[in-house]
């Protein structure tokens, strides 16, 4: 399956009721579709397996979204260098930047109704995404792969 097909399949958008409510309750910021387009290009250029990133080709850490040790693992990964996270929903749609701790706590909610593999990366307090410091999330199994 091609990356574009994967990302556009039943994509959820930031206007979804549960996301609008979450944004109002947290220090989240809506960012333009141009950020998603740029991040999608970075993700698409990485080594791929049949349906997701080829984890054997890149160093990383694997966890689950309900793992009590997830925060500790994030601290050992590249994502842990950043106080915020950029969440991509679709390569052609706006995304969100929100505090790292809040995203880790609510990862399943933030990607609820967004089946398949989803991608997010670190972001600075100045809301500048760090595309290379990324993670892959698969909500059906709750798996989180963190680039290290």
Short mmCIF file of C-alpha atoms in Angstrom, two decimals:
data_model
loop_
_atom_site.label_atom_id
_atom_site.label_comp_id
_atom_site.label_asym_id
_atom_site.label_seq_id
_atom_site.Cartn_x
_atom_site.Cartn_y
_atom_site.Cartn_z
CA UNK A 1 0.00 0.00 0.00
CA UNK A 2 1.38 3.41 -0.90
CA UNK A 3 1.91 6.02 1.81
CA UNK A 4 -0.64 8.41 0.25
CA UNK A 5 -3.30 5.69 0.14
CA UNK A 6 -2.54 4.76 3.72
CA UNK A 7 -2.84 8.32 5.01
CA UNK A 8 -5.98 9.23 3.05
CA UNK A 9 -7.94 6.13 4.04
CA UNK A 10 -10.74 7.28 6.33
CA UNK A 11 -8.67 10.21 7.60
CA UNK A 12 -10.01 12.10 10.57
CA UNK A 13 -9.85 15.87 10.54
CA UNK A 14 -9.13 18.39 13.26
CA UNK A 15 -12.74 19.60 13.05
CA UNK A 16 -13.97 16.32 14.58
CA UNK A 17 -16.01 17.05 17.71
CA UNK A 18 -13.75 15.13 20.07
CA UNK A 19 -10.66 16.98 18.77
CA UNK A 20 -12.29 20.42 18.95
CA UNK A 21 -13.17 19.72 22.58
CA UNK A 22 -9.65 18.41 23.33
CA UNK A 23 -7.98 21.47 21.76
CA UNK A 24 -10.04 23.77 24.00
CA UNK A 25 -9.06 21.79 27.11
CA UNK A 26 -5.31 21.72 26.36
CA UNK A 27 -2.66 24.12 25.11
CA UNK A 28 -3.07 22.84 21.56
CA UNK A 29 -2.63 24.95 18.43
CA UNK A 30 -4.01 24.30 14.97
CA UNK A 31 -1.31 24.46 12.27
CA UNK A 32 -1.72 24.71 8.53
CA UNK A 33 -1.87 21.97 5.94
CA UNK A 34 1.52 23.02 4.56
CA UNK A 35 3.13 21.52 7.69
CA UNK A 36 1.35 18.21 7.05
CA UNK A 37 2.46 18.23 3.42
CA UNK A 38 6.10 18.78 4.43
CA UNK A 39 5.98 16.13 7.18
CA UNK A 40 4.28 13.63 4.87
CA UNK A 41 7.13 14.05 2.38
CA UNK A 42 9.69 13.26 5.11
CA UNK A 43 7.75 10.18 6.25
CA UNK A 44 7.25 8.96 2.67
CA UNK A 45 11.01 9.20 2.00
CA UNK A 46 11.88 6.85 4.89
CA UNK A 47 12.36 3.09 4.41
CA UNK A 48 9.02 1.32 4.12
CA UNK A 49 7.76 -2.20 4.64
CA UNK A 50 4.49 -3.45 3.12
CA UNK A 51 2.18 -1.25 5.24
CA UNK A 52 4.28 0.87 7.58
CA UNK A 53 7.79 2.12 8.23
CA UNK A 54 10.52 -0.52 8.04
CA UNK A 55 11.54 -0.55 11.70
CA UNK A 56 14.42 -2.93 11.00
CA UNK A 57 16.01 -0.27 8.79
CA UNK A 58 15.94 2.48 11.44
CA UNK A 59 16.83 2.50 15.13
CA UNK A 60 13.82 2.84 17.38
CA UNK A 61 11.92 1.78 20.46
CA UNK A 62 8.59 -0.06 20.46
CA UNK A 63 5.94 0.37 23.13
CA UNK A 64 2.19 0.50 23.65
CA UNK A 65 0.00 3.53 24.25
CA UNK A 66 -1.14 2.06 27.60
CA UNK A 67 2.37 1.17 28.81
CA UNK A 68 3.22 2.83 32.12
CA UNK A 69 6.81 3.08 30.83
CA UNK A 70 5.88 4.99 27.64
CA UNK A 71 6.96 8.38 29.03
CA UNK A 72 10.30 6.92 30.09
CA UNK A 73 10.83 5.40 26.65
CA UNK A 74 9.93 8.68 24.97
CA UNK A 75 12.65 10.30 27.07
CA UNK A 76 15.16 7.89 25.48
CA UNK A 77 13.88 8.56 21.96
CA UNK A 78 14.35 11.58 19.71
CA UNK A 79 10.76 12.68 20.41
CA UNK A 80 11.71 13.22 24.05
CA UNK A 81 13.95 16.16 23.09
CA UNK A 82 10.86 18.30 22.54
CA UNK A 83 8.26 19.84 24.86
CA UNK A 84 5.54 19.62 22.21
CA UNK A 85 4.31 17.27 19.50
CA UNK A 86 3.00 17.87 15.99
CA UNK A 87 0.16 15.45 15.11
CA UNK A 88 -0.54 14.81 11.44
CA UNK A 89 -4.00 13.60 10.47
CA UNK A 90 -3.84 13.82 6.68
CA UNK A 91 -1.11 15.15 4.35
CA UNK A 92 -3.52 17.74 2.93
CA UNK A 93 -5.19 18.89 6.15
CA UNK A 94 -4.30 21.00 9.19
CA UNK A 95 -2.72 19.28 12.17
CA UNK A 96 -2.18 20.05 15.84
CA UNK A 97 0.75 21.01 18.03
CA UNK A 98 0.23 20.21 21.69
CA UNK A 99 2.23 19.52 24.86
CA UNK A 100 4.09 16.20 24.75
CA UNK A 101 2.75 14.94 28.09
CA UNK A 102 -0.86 15.65 27.08
CA UNK A 103 -0.42 13.89 23.75
CA UNK A 104 1.10 10.80 25.38
CA UNK A 105 -1.78 10.63 27.86
CA UNK A 106 -4.46 10.99 25.18
CA UNK A 107 -2.83 9.40 22.13
CA UNK A 108 -5.67 6.93 21.63
CA UNK A 109 -8.26 9.72 21.82
CA UNK A 110 -6.31 12.02 19.50
CA UNK A 111 -6.19 9.36 16.79
CA UNK A 112 -9.60 7.85 17.56
CA UNK A 113 -11.48 7.15 14.32
CA UNK A 114 -8.20 7.43 12.38
CA UNK A 115 -7.48 3.81 11.46
CA UNK A 116 -4.14 2.51 10.34
CA UNK A 117 -0.70 3.93 10.94
CA UNK A 118 -0.43 7.58 12.02
CA UNK A 119 2.62 9.80 12.36
CA UNK A 120 3.66 12.54 14.76
CA UNK A 121 6.90 14.31 15.59
CA UNK A 122 8.50 16.59 18.12
CA UNK A 123 7.91 20.34 18.12
CA UNK A 124 9.51 23.27 19.90
CA UNK A 125 7.89 25.80 22.21
CA UNK A 126 8.02 28.13 19.19
CA UNK A 127 5.73 25.63 17.40
CA UNK A 128 8.45 24.53 14.99
CA UNK A 129 8.10 20.83 14.09
CA UNK A 130 11.15 18.56 14.09
CA UNK A 131 10.13 16.11 11.36
CA UNK A 132 13.08 13.74 11.86
CA UNK A 133 12.19 13.19 15.52
CA UNK A 134 9.13 11.15 14.71
CA UNK A 135 6.94 8.34 15.91
CA UNK A 136 4.50 5.94 14.30
CA UNK A 137 1.24 4.95 16.01
CA UNK A 138 -1.17 2.15 15.17
CA UNK A 139 -4.35 2.61 17.20
CA UNK A 140 -5.91 -0.82 16.62
CA UNK A 141 -3.07 -2.48 18.50
CA UNK A 142 -1.97 0.56 20.50
CA UNK A 143 1.61 0.24 19.27
CA UNK A 144 3.95 3.20 19.35
CA UNK A 145 7.29 3.12 17.51
CA UNK A 146 9.68 5.90 18.51
CA UNK A 147 12.67 6.80 16.36
CA UNK A 148 15.85 6.79 18.42
#
